[in-house]
PDB file of C-alpha atoms in Angstrom:
ATOM      1  CA  UNK A   1      -8.362  24.930   3.916  1.00 77.00           C
ATOM      2  CA  UNK A   2      -8.588  26.521   0.468  1.00 79.00           C
ATOM      3  CA  UNK A   3      -4.806  26.732   0.234  1.00 83.00           C
ATOM      4  CA  UNK A   4      -4.452  23.088   1.249  1.00 84.00           C
ATOM      5  CA  UNK A   5      -7.057  22.019  -1.319  1.00 84.00           C
ATOM      6  CA  UNK A   6      -5.178  23.925  -4.010  1.00 85.00           C
ATOM      7  CA  UNK A   7      -1.975  21.997  -3.366  1.00 87.00           C
ATOM      8  CA  UNK A   8      -3.826  18.700  -3.009  1.00 88.00           C
ATOM      9  CA  UNK A   9      -6.395  18.733  -5.839  1.00 87.00           C
ATOM     10  CA  UNK A  10      -6.321  22.010  -7.808  1.00 87.00           C
ATOM     11  CA  UNK A  11      -2.667  22.384  -8.751  1.00 90.00           C
ATOM     12  CA  UNK A  12      -2.240  22.227 -12.563  1.00 91.00           C
ATOM     13  CA  UNK A  13       0.191  19.297 -12.283  1.00 91.00           C
ATOM     14  CA  UNK A  14      -2.456  17.309 -10.398  1.00 92.00           C
ATOM     15  CA  UNK A  15      -5.452  18.217 -12.555  1.00 91.00           C
ATOM     16  CA  UNK A  16      -3.593  17.560 -15.828  1.00 92.00           C
ATOM     17  CA  UNK A  17      -1.889  14.369 -14.658  1.00 94.00           C
ATOM     18  CA  UNK A  18      -1.806  11.494 -17.140  1.00 94.00           C
ATOM     19  CA  UNK A  19      -0.172   8.078 -16.721  1.00 95.00           C
ATOM     20  CA  UNK A  20       2.325   7.936 -19.593  1.00 92.00           C
ATOM     21  CA  UNK A  21       5.127   5.328 -19.432  1.00 88.00           C
ATOM     22  CA  UNK A  22       7.433   7.418 -21.605  1.00 86.00           C
ATOM     23  CA  UNK A  23       7.290  10.538 -19.417  1.00 88.00           C
ATOM     24  CA  UNK A  24       6.896   9.355 -15.817  1.00 92.00           C
ATOM     25  CA  UNK A  25       9.469   7.816 -13.494  1.00 92.00           C
ATOM     26  CA  UNK A  26       9.012   4.087 -12.901  1.00 92.00           C
ATOM     27  CA  UNK A  27       6.088   3.789 -15.294  1.00 93.00           C
ATOM     28  CA  UNK A  28       7.391   0.912 -17.447  1.00 94.00           C
ATOM     29  CA  UNK A  29       7.180  -2.842 -17.022  1.00 95.00           C
ATOM     30  CA  UNK A  30      10.939  -3.188 -17.359  1.00 95.00           C
ATOM     31  CA  UNK A  31      11.512  -0.755 -14.499  1.00 96.00           C
ATOM     32  CA  UNK A  32       9.020  -2.574 -12.264  1.00 96.00           C
ATOM     33  CA  UNK A  33      10.514  -6.013 -12.893  1.00 96.00           C
ATOM     34  CA  UNK A  34      14.077  -4.725 -12.483  1.00 97.00           C
ATOM     35  CA  UNK A  35      13.217  -2.897  -9.250  1.00 96.00           C
ATOM     36  CA  UNK A  36      11.571  -5.933  -7.645  1.00 96.00           C
ATOM     37  CA  UNK A  37      14.401  -8.233  -8.737  1.00 96.00           C
ATOM     38  CA  UNK A  38      17.023  -5.846  -7.394  1.00 97.00           C
ATOM     39  CA  UNK A  39      15.139  -5.480  -4.111  1.00 97.00           C
ATOM     40  CA  UNK A  40      14.863  -9.228  -3.526  1.00 96.00           C
ATOM     41  CA  UNK A  41      18.481  -9.933  -4.552  1.00 96.00           C
ATOM     42  CA  UNK A  42      19.854  -7.083  -2.426  1.00 96.00           C
ATOM     43  CA  UNK A  43      17.878  -8.142   0.656  1.00 95.00           C
ATOM     44  CA  UNK A  44      18.877 -11.802   0.313  1.00 95.00           C
ATOM     45  CA  UNK A  45      22.535 -10.902  -0.309  1.00 94.00           C
ATOM     46  CA  UNK A  46      22.698  -8.623   2.713  1.00 92.00           C
ATOM     47  CA  UNK A  47      21.058 -11.256   4.910  1.00 91.00           C
ATOM     48  CA  UNK A  48      23.476 -13.938   3.676  1.00 91.00           C
ATOM     49  CA  UNK A  49      26.533 -11.739   4.220  1.00 89.00           C
ATOM     50  CA  UNK A  50      25.494 -10.990   7.782  1.00 87.00           C
ATOM     51  CA  UNK A  51      24.960 -14.690   8.412  1.00 85.00           C
ATOM     52  CA  UNK A  52      28.398 -15.558   7.063  1.00 85.00           C
ATOM     53  CA  UNK A  53      30.101 -12.803   9.048  1.00 81.00           C
ATOM     54  CA  UNK A  54      28.732 -14.323  12.277  1.00 73.00           C
ATOM     55  CA  UNK A  55      28.220 -10.918  13.821  1.00 69.00           C
ATOM     56  CA  UNK A  56      26.003 -11.309  16.858  1.00 69.00           C
ATOM     57  CA  UNK A  57      25.512  -7.644  17.599  1.00 73.00           C
ATOM     58  CA  UNK A  58      23.035  -5.684  15.560  1.00 73.00           C
ATOM     59  CA  UNK A  59      24.416  -2.780  13.571  1.00 78.00           C
ATOM     60  CA  UNK A  60      23.547   0.595  15.137  1.00 80.00           C
ATOM     61  CA  UNK A  61      21.314   2.586  12.821  1.00 85.00           C
ATOM     62  CA  UNK A  62      20.726   5.561  15.101  1.00 85.00           C
ATOM     63  CA  UNK A  63      17.627   7.648  14.362  1.00 89.00           C
ATOM     64  CA  UNK A  64      17.322   6.463  10.744  1.00 92.00           C
ATOM     65  CA  UNK A  65      14.514   3.886  11.345  1.00 91.00           C
ATOM     66  CA  UNK A  66      12.570   6.384  13.456  1.00 92.00           C
ATOM     67  CA  UNK A  67      12.875   9.093  10.802  1.00 94.00           C
ATOM     68  CA  UNK A  68      11.831   6.616   8.119  1.00 94.00           C
ATOM     69  CA  UNK A  69       8.721   5.651  10.098  1.00 94.00           C
ATOM     70  CA  UNK A  70       7.857   9.314  10.654  1.00 94.00           C
ATOM     71  CA  UNK A  71       8.277  10.147   6.965  1.00 95.00           C
ATOM     72  CA  UNK A  72       6.177   7.159   5.905  1.00 96.00           C
ATOM     73  CA  UNK A  73       3.435   8.142   8.343  1.00 95.00           C
ATOM     74  CA  UNK A  74       3.346  11.741   7.064  1.00 96.00           C
ATOM     75  CA  UNK A  75       3.442  10.611   3.435  1.00 96.00           C
ATOM     76  CA  UNK A  76       0.550   8.214   4.098  1.00 96.00           C
ATOM     77  CA  UNK A  77      -1.488  11.007   5.694  1.00 96.00           C
ATOM     78  CA  UNK A  78      -0.814  13.258   2.686  1.00 95.00           C
ATOM     79  CA  UNK A  79      -1.832  10.543   0.201  1.00 96.00           C
ATOM     80  CA  UNK A  80      -4.964   9.712   2.199  1.00 96.00           C
ATOM     81  CA  UNK A  81      -6.013  13.379   2.345  1.00 95.00           C
ATOM     82  CA  UNK A  82      -5.231  14.010  -1.317  1.00 95.00           C
ATOM     83  CA  UNK A  83      -7.094  10.887  -2.447  1.00 95.00           C
ATOM     84  CA  UNK A  84     -10.115  11.707  -0.289  1.00 94.00           C
ATOM     85  CA  UNK A  85     -10.354  15.281  -1.575  1.00 93.00           C
ATOM     86  CA  UNK A  86      -9.754  14.114  -5.157  1.00 92.00           C
ATOM     87  CA  UNK A  87     -12.528  11.542  -4.951  1.00 90.00           C
ATOM     88  CA  UNK A  88     -14.880  14.195  -3.587  1.00 88.00           C
ATOM     89  CA  UNK A  89     -13.916  16.577  -6.406  1.00 87.00           C
ATOM     90  CA  UNK A  90     -14.434  13.896  -9.061  1.00 83.00           C
ATOM     91  CA  UNK A  91     -17.831  13.083  -7.581  1.00 78.00           C
ATOM     92  CA  UNK A  92     -18.798  16.752  -7.725  1.00 78.00           C
ATOM     93  CA  UNK A  93     -17.547  17.328 -11.283  1.00 73.00           C
ATOM     94  CA  UNK A  94     -19.102  14.191 -12.813  1.00 69.00           C
ATOM     95  CA  UNK A  95     -22.330  14.044 -10.845  1.00 65.00           C
ATOM     96  CA  UNK A  96     -24.383  14.749 -13.964  1.00 51.00           C
ATOM     97  CA  UNK A  97     -22.926  11.702 -15.694  1.00 57.00           C
ATOM     98  CA  UNK A  98     -23.599   9.457 -12.722  1.00 56.00           C
ATOM     99  CA  UNK A  99     -27.250  10.528 -12.648  1.00 60.00           C
ATOM    100  CA  UNK A 100     -27.650   9.492 -16.284  1.00 57.00           C
ATOM    101  CA  UNK A 101     -26.113   6.085 -15.634  1.00 58.00           C
ATOM    102  CA  UNK A 102     -27.835   5.737 -12.233  1.00 64.00           C
ATOM    103  CA  UNK A 103     -24.518   5.228 -10.487  1.00 67.00           C
ATOM    104  CA  UNK A 104     -23.852   6.279  -6.903  1.00 73.00           C
ATOM    105  CA  UNK A 105     -20.564   7.681  -5.662  1.00 75.00           C
ATOM    106  CA  UNK A 106     -19.920   4.557  -3.607  1.00 78.00           C
ATOM    107  CA  UNK A 107     -20.443   2.366  -6.677  1.00 81.00           C
ATOM    108  CA  UNK A 108     -17.914   4.535  -8.539  1.00 83.00           C
ATOM    109  CA  UNK A 109     -15.393   3.984  -5.742  1.00 85.00           C
ATOM    110  CA  UNK A 110     -15.788   0.237  -6.226  1.00 87.00           C
ATOM    111  CA  UNK A 111     -16.281   0.047  -9.979  1.00 86.00           C
ATOM    112  CA  UNK A 112     -14.865   2.481 -12.547  1.00 86.00           C
ATOM    113  CA  UNK A 113     -16.990   2.727 -15.722  1.00 83.00           C
ATOM    114  CA  UNK A 114     -15.641   0.983 -18.804  1.00 84.00           C
ATOM    115  CA  UNK A 115     -13.299   3.231 -20.771  1.00 85.00           C
ATOM    116  CA  UNK A 116     -11.878   5.079 -17.741  1.00 86.00           C
ATOM    117  CA  UNK A 117      -8.443   6.544 -18.527  1.00 90.00           C
ATOM    118  CA  UNK A 118      -5.612   6.916 -15.964  1.00 93.00           C
ATOM    119  CA  UNK A 119      -5.669  10.681 -15.785  1.00 91.00           C
ATOM    120  CA  UNK A 120      -6.732  13.363 -13.346  1.00 91.00           C
ATOM    121  CA  UNK A 121      -6.549  13.929  -9.606  1.00 92.00           C
ATOM    122  CA  UNK A 122      -7.305  10.413  -8.380  1.00 94.00           C
ATOM    123  CA  UNK A 123      -4.682   8.817 -10.572  1.00 95.00           C
ATOM    124  CA  UNK A 124      -2.106  11.424  -9.557  1.00 96.00           C
ATOM    125  CA  UNK A 125      -2.385  10.293  -5.948  1.00 96.00           C
ATOM    126  CA  UNK A 126      -2.404   6.687  -7.086  1.00 96.00           C
ATOM    127  CA  UNK A 127       0.946   7.421  -8.734  1.00 97.00           C
ATOM    128  CA  UNK A 128       2.249   9.026  -5.536  1.00 96.00           C
ATOM    129  CA  UNK A 129       1.165   5.920  -3.627  1.00 97.00           C
ATOM    130  CA  UNK A 130       3.048   3.768  -6.152  1.00 96.00           C
ATOM    131  CA  UNK A 131       6.219   5.815  -5.636  1.00 96.00           C
ATOM    132  CA  UNK A 132       5.843   5.646  -1.856  1.00 95.00           C
ATOM    133  CA  UNK A 133       6.080   1.843  -2.039  1.00 95.00           C
ATOM    134  CA  UNK A 134       9.724   2.206  -3.094  1.00 96.00           C
ATOM    135  CA  UNK A 135      10.419   4.302  -0.005  1.00 95.00           C
ATOM    136  CA  UNK A 136       8.737   1.643   2.118  1.00 94.00           C
ATOM    137  CA  UNK A 137      11.183  -1.000   0.848  1.00 95.00           C
ATOM    138  CA  UNK A 138      13.966   0.537   2.954  1.00 94.00           C
ATOM    139  CA  UNK A 139      12.422  -0.889   6.111  1.00 93.00           C
ATOM    140  CA  UNK A 140      13.363  -4.398   4.969  1.00 94.00           C
ATOM    141  CA  UNK A 141      17.055  -3.494   5.092  1.00 94.00           C
ATOM    142  CA  UNK A 142      16.645  -1.878   8.524  1.00 92.00           C
ATOM    143  CA  UNK A 143      15.174  -5.126   9.860  1.00 90.00           C
ATOM    144  CA  UNK A 144      17.960  -7.204   8.304  1.00 91.00           C
ATOM    145  CA  UNK A 145      20.726  -4.975   9.658  1.00 89.00           C
ATOM    146  CA  UNK A 146      19.321  -4.579  13.139  1.00 86.00           C
ATOM    147  CA  UNK A 147      17.371  -7.763  13.852  1.00 82.00           C
ATOM    148  CA  UNK A 148      19.063 -10.242  11.485  1.00 81.00           C
ATOM    149  CA  UNK A 149      15.629 -11.315  10.246  1.00 83.00           C
ATOM    150  CA  UNK A 150      14.369 -11.706   6.700  1.00 87.00           C
ATOM    151  CA  UNK A 151      11.074 -13.469   6.094  1.00 86.00           C
ATOM    152  CA  UNK A 152       9.529 -14.598   2.845  1.00 85.00           C
ATOM    153  CA  UNK A 153       6.301 -12.864   3.919  1.00 84.00           C
ATOM    154  CA  UNK A 154       8.004  -9.463   4.039  1.00 89.00           C
ATOM    155  CA  UNK A 155       9.600  -9.859   0.609  1.00 92.00           C
ATOM    156  CA  UNK A 156       6.383 -11.185  -0.889  1.00 89.00           C
ATOM    157  CA  UNK A 157       4.170  -8.497   0.662  1.00 88.00           C
ATOM    158  CA  UNK A 158       6.337  -5.585  -0.484  1.00 92.00           C
ATOM    159  CA  UNK A 159       6.693  -7.020  -3.987  1.00 93.00           C
ATOM    160  CA  UNK A 160       2.945  -7.628  -4.255  1.00 89.00           C
ATOM    161  CA  UNK A 161       2.135  -4.055  -3.228  1.00 91.00           C
ATOM    162  CA  UNK A 162       4.475  -2.719  -5.902  1.00 94.00           C
ATOM    163  CA  UNK A 163       2.861  -4.864  -8.586  1.00 93.00           C
ATOM    164  CA  UNK A 164      -0.650  -4.017  -7.402  1.00 92.00           C
ATOM    165  CA  UNK A 165      -0.103  -0.254  -7.369  1.00 94.00           C
ATOM    166  CA  UNK A 166       1.497  -0.437 -10.823  1.00 96.00           C
ATOM    167  CA  UNK A 167      -1.473  -2.366 -12.236  1.00 94.00           C
ATOM    168  CA  UNK A 168      -3.886   0.184 -10.772  1.00 94.00           C
ATOM    169  CA  UNK A 169      -2.364   2.820 -13.015  1.00 95.00           C
ATOM    170  CA  UNK A 170      -1.527   0.711 -16.038  1.00 94.00           C
ATOM    171  CA  UNK A 171      -5.078  -0.633 -16.454  1.00 94.00           C
ATOM    172  CA  UNK A 172      -7.153   2.052 -14.648  1.00 92.00           C
ATOM    173  CA  UNK A 173      -8.256  -0.684 -12.289  1.00 92.00           C
ATOM    174  CA  UNK A 174     -11.451  -0.425 -10.294  1.00 89.00           C
ATOM    175  CA  UNK A 175     -11.384  -0.373  -6.475  1.00 89.00           C
ATOM    176  CA  UNK A 176      -8.059   1.459  -6.275  1.00 92.00           C
ATOM    177  CA  UNK A 177      -9.508   4.559  -4.590  1.00 93.00           C
ATOM    178  CA  UNK A 178     -10.860   2.607  -1.619  1.00 91.00           C
ATOM    179  CA  UNK A 179      -7.734   0.451  -1.552  1.00 91.00           C
ATOM    180  CA  UNK A 180      -5.497   3.528  -1.319  1.00 94.00           C
ATOM    181  CA  UNK A 181      -7.659   4.986   1.451  1.00 93.00           C
ATOM    182  CA  UNK A 182      -7.527   1.719   3.396  1.00 91.00           C
ATOM    183  CA  UNK A 183      -3.789   1.214   2.939  1.00 91.00           C
ATOM    184  CA  UNK A 184      -2.755   4.789   3.744  1.00 94.00           C
ATOM    185  CA  UNK A 185      -4.996   5.013   6.819  1.00 91.00           C
ATOM    186  CA  UNK A 186      -3.513   1.765   8.151  1.00 89.00           C
ATOM    187  CA  UNK A 187       0.070   2.706   7.285  1.00 91.00           C
ATOM    188  CA  UNK A 188      -0.234   6.162   8.839  1.00 92.00           C
ATOM    189  CA  UNK A 189      -1.237   4.582  12.157  1.00 90.00           C
ATOM    190  CA  UNK A 190       1.242   1.695  12.010  1.00 89.00           C
ATOM    191  CA  UNK A 191       4.198   3.896  11.009  1.00 91.00           C
ATOM    192  CA  UNK A 192       3.318   6.437  13.690  1.00 91.00           C
ATOM    193  CA  UNK A 193       3.259   3.590  16.212  1.00 88.00           C
ATOM    194  CA  UNK A 194       6.649   2.384  14.959  1.00 88.00           C
ATOM    195  CA  UNK A 195       8.019   5.914  15.303  1.00 91.00           C
ATOM    196  CA  UNK A 196       6.730   5.926  18.883  1.00 86.00           C
ATOM    197  CA  UNK A 197       8.472   2.650  19.692  1.00 85.00           C
ATOM    198  CA  UNK A 198      11.693   3.639  17.857  1.00 84.00           C
ATOM    199  CA  UNK A 199      11.998   6.601  20.204  1.00 83.00           C
ATOM    200  CA  UNK A 200      11.995   4.183  23.119  1.00 75.00           C
ATOM    201  CA  UNK A 201       8.585   5.224  24.410  1.00 69.00           C
ATOM    202  CA  UNK A 202       6.556   2.548  26.238  1.00 65.00           C
ATOM    203  CA  UNK A 203       4.535   0.081  24.184  1.00 60.00           C
ATOM    204  CA  UNK A 204       3.043  -3.217  25.273  1.00 58.00           C
ATOM    205  CA  UNK A 205       2.579  -5.341  22.169  1.00 57.00           C
ATOM    206  CA  UNK A 206       3.926  -3.652  19.010  1.00 53.00           C
ATOM    207  CA  UNK A 207       3.980  -6.878  16.993  1.00 56.00           C
ATOM    208  CA  UNK A 208       0.360  -7.797  17.711  1.00 66.00           C
ATOM    209  CA  UNK A 209      -0.753  -4.205  17.055  1.00 69.00           C
ATOM    210  CA  UNK A 210       0.758  -4.087  13.574  1.00 72.00           C
ATOM    211  CA  UNK A 211      -0.460  -7.614  12.815  1.00 72.00           C
ATOM    212  CA  UNK A 212      -4.012  -6.765  13.896  1.00 74.00           C
ATOM    213  CA  UNK A 213      -3.963  -3.639  11.719  1.00 76.00           C
ATOM    214  CA  UNK A 214      -2.814  -5.750   8.789  1.00 76.00           C
ATOM    215  CA  UNK A 215      -5.565  -8.285   9.483  1.00 75.00           C
ATOM    216  CA  UNK A 216      -8.229  -5.553   9.595  1.00 79.00           C
ATOM    217  CA  UNK A 217      -6.890  -4.135   6.338  1.00 79.00           C
ATOM    218  CA  UNK A 218      -7.122  -7.519   4.636  1.00 77.00           C
ATOM    219  CA  UNK A 219     -10.684  -7.957   5.911  1.00 78.00           C
ATOM    220  CA  UNK A 220     -11.812  -4.614   4.450  1.00 81.00           C
ATOM    221  CA  UNK A 221     -10.030  -5.413   1.212  1.00 79.00           C
ATOM    222  CA  UNK A 222     -11.783  -8.768   0.946  1.00 79.00           C
ATOM    223  CA  UNK A 223     -15.216  -7.208   1.511  1.00 81.00           C
ATOM    224  CA  UNK A 224     -14.585  -4.626  -1.215  1.00 84.00           C
ATOM    225  CA  UNK A 225     -13.496  -7.341  -3.664  1.00 82.00           C
ATOM    226  CA  UNK A 226     -16.895  -8.994  -3.194  1.00 83.00           C
ATOM    227  CA  UNK A 227     -18.550  -5.653  -3.985  1.00 84.00           C
ATOM    228  CA  UNK A 228     -16.516  -5.203  -7.177  1.00 87.00           C
ATOM    229  CA  UNK A 229     -17.424  -8.671  -8.396  1.00 85.00           C
ATOM    230  CA  UNK A 230     -21.124  -8.018  -7.753  1.00 86.00           C
ATOM    231  CA  UNK A 231     -21.118  -4.662  -9.562  1.00 85.00           C
ATOM    232  CA  UNK A 232     -19.178  -6.104 -12.479  1.00 86.00           C
ATOM    233  CA  UNK A 233     -22.052  -8.447 -13.284  1.00 83.00           C
ATOM    234  CA  UNK A 234     -24.896  -6.150 -12.228  1.00 80.00           C
ATOM    235  CA  UNK A 235     -23.682  -2.959 -13.929  1.00 75.00           C
ATOM    236  CA  UNK A 236     -22.373  -4.437 -17.159  1.00 78.00           C
ATOM    237  CA  UNK A 237     -18.671  -4.424 -16.380  1.00 83.00           C
ATOM    238  CA  UNK A 238     -15.979  -2.636 -14.368  1.00 87.00           C
ATOM    239  CA  UNK A 239     -12.874  -1.129 -15.899  1.00 89.00           C
ATOM    240  CA  UNK A 240      -9.614  -3.056 -15.496  1.00 90.00           C
ATOM    241  CA  UNK A 241     -11.335  -6.240 -14.384  1.00 90.00           C
ATOM    242  CA  UNK A 242      -8.464  -8.391 -15.710  1.00 90.00           C
ATOM    243  CA  UNK A 243      -5.937  -6.540 -13.542  1.00 90.00           C
ATOM    244  CA  UNK A 244      -8.392  -6.739 -10.645  1.00 89.00           C
ATOM    245  CA  UNK A 245      -8.588 -10.518 -11.033  1.00 89.00           C
ATOM    246  CA  UNK A 246      -4.799 -10.829 -11.045  1.00 89.00           C
ATOM    247  CA  UNK A 247      -4.531  -8.594  -7.970  1.00 85.00           C
ATOM    248  CA  UNK A 248      -7.194 -10.698  -6.267  1.00 85.00           C
ATOM    249  CA  UNK A 249      -5.049 -13.788  -6.753  1.00 87.00           C
ATOM    250  CA  UNK A 250      -2.037 -11.950  -5.312  1.00 83.00           C
ATOM    251  CA  UNK A 251      -4.128 -10.809  -2.351  1.00 80.00           C
ATOM    252  CA  UNK A 252      -5.351 -14.348  -1.768  1.00 82.00           C
ATOM    253  CA  UNK A 253      -1.793 -15.697  -1.809  1.00 82.00           C
ATOM    254  CA  UNK A 254      -0.661 -13.003   0.614  1.00 78.00           C
ATOM    255  CA  UNK A 255      -3.655 -13.660   2.880  1.00 79.00           C
ATOM    256  CA  UNK A 256      -2.734 -17.347   3.115  1.00 81.00           C
ATOM    257  CA  UNK A 257       0.903 -16.538   3.950  1.00 77.00           C
ATOM    258  CA  UNK A 258      -0.115 -13.880   6.472  1.00 76.00           C
ATOM    259  CA  UNK A 259      -2.587 -16.137   8.272  1.00 78.00           C
ATOM    260  CA  UNK A 260       0.070 -18.854   8.549  1.00 79.00           C
ATOM    261  CA  UNK A 261       2.506 -16.391  10.099  1.00 74.00           C
ATOM    262  CA  UNK A 262      -0.207 -14.886  12.328  1.00 70.00           C
ATOM    263  CA  UNK A 263      -1.321 -18.260  13.711  1.00 74.00           C
ATOM    264  CA  UNK A 264       2.292 -19.400  14.184  1.00 73.00           C
ATOM    265  CA  UNK A 265       3.213 -16.233  16.100  1.00 68.00           C
ATOM    266  CA  UNK A 266       0.213 -16.448  18.416  1.00 63.00           C
ATOM    267  CA  UNK A 267       0.759 -20.146  19.076  1.00 69.00           C
ATOM    268  CA  UNK A 268       4.386 -19.444  20.030  1.00 63.00           C
ATOM    269  CA  UNK A 269       3.286 -16.690  22.401  1.00 60.00           C
ATOM    270  CA  UNK A 270       0.729 -18.955  24.043  1.00 61.00           C
ATOM    271  CA  UNK A 271       3.321 -21.696  24.533  1.00 61.00           C
ATOM    272  CA  UNK A 272       5.771 -19.222  26.050  1.00 56.00           C
ATOM    273  CA  UNK A 273       3.138 -17.823  28.395  1.00 54.00           C
ATOM    274  CA  UNK A 274       2.051 -21.306  29.465  1.00 55.00           C
ATOM    275  CA  UNK A 275       5.681 -22.315  30.143  1.00 54.00           C
ATOM    276  CA  UNK A 276       6.228 -19.166  32.173  1.00 50.00           C
ATOM    277  CA  UNK A 277       3.094 -19.726  34.233  1.00 52.00           C
ATOM    278  CA  UNK A 278       3.971 -23.370  34.916  1.00 53.00           C
ATOM    279  CA  UNK A 279       7.501 -22.472  35.989  1.00 51.00           C
TER     280      UNK A 279
END
């Protein structure tokens, strides 16, 4: 346990981490905008080329999607563990300051004090989470190549997560610790489930399982946003509230798109089941 904690929260690179756009990979606005633009254009181009080629068979990808799901699950577990231990270490090291300001550890998870800088253990794992979003983008191309499907919801969701995780670091935004814990816990389970199904092992309803996990994640996220807003007015302000407001609008837009897709999918399943029972 001590060795694991050293590599997760006590390594000098983690303790001395600082978000600096000139020294870190992908830490500039130009890189973020270029990466999202390239991702959307590449996905749309690939989907269009496959449509024009009129290939009916899906391209064999072998074990690549399964390995990707396994890697994403393990990476999510590592980020979750590192963030959890880092939050506990920050709570232990700054407990004296919280007592003076009458702030609890849970309030700190929701609302960073004004003047918080993007440095230290927590922000290191926030940066790792940001980088992991680029690895997650590969799944879009797997779906296009194998299933010939490309939805606006997928492109929008992946782009929003990239922007959100970048804003967490750029503006030391409040709520990011809980958000990372929620996202990585959900992704570790979902990606492990996808790895299970990619291996051909039995699964009843993989689509509804992942959708329900996403719905639960959005519900927890919404509840935490209400807590941040309350603390912002009760405690005299939360750090990065402007970025939090922008992320809230992105989350609201994604929630609307997700609920439309969720209701549409379930209505189609009910119609299919009713047709099957009547026949």
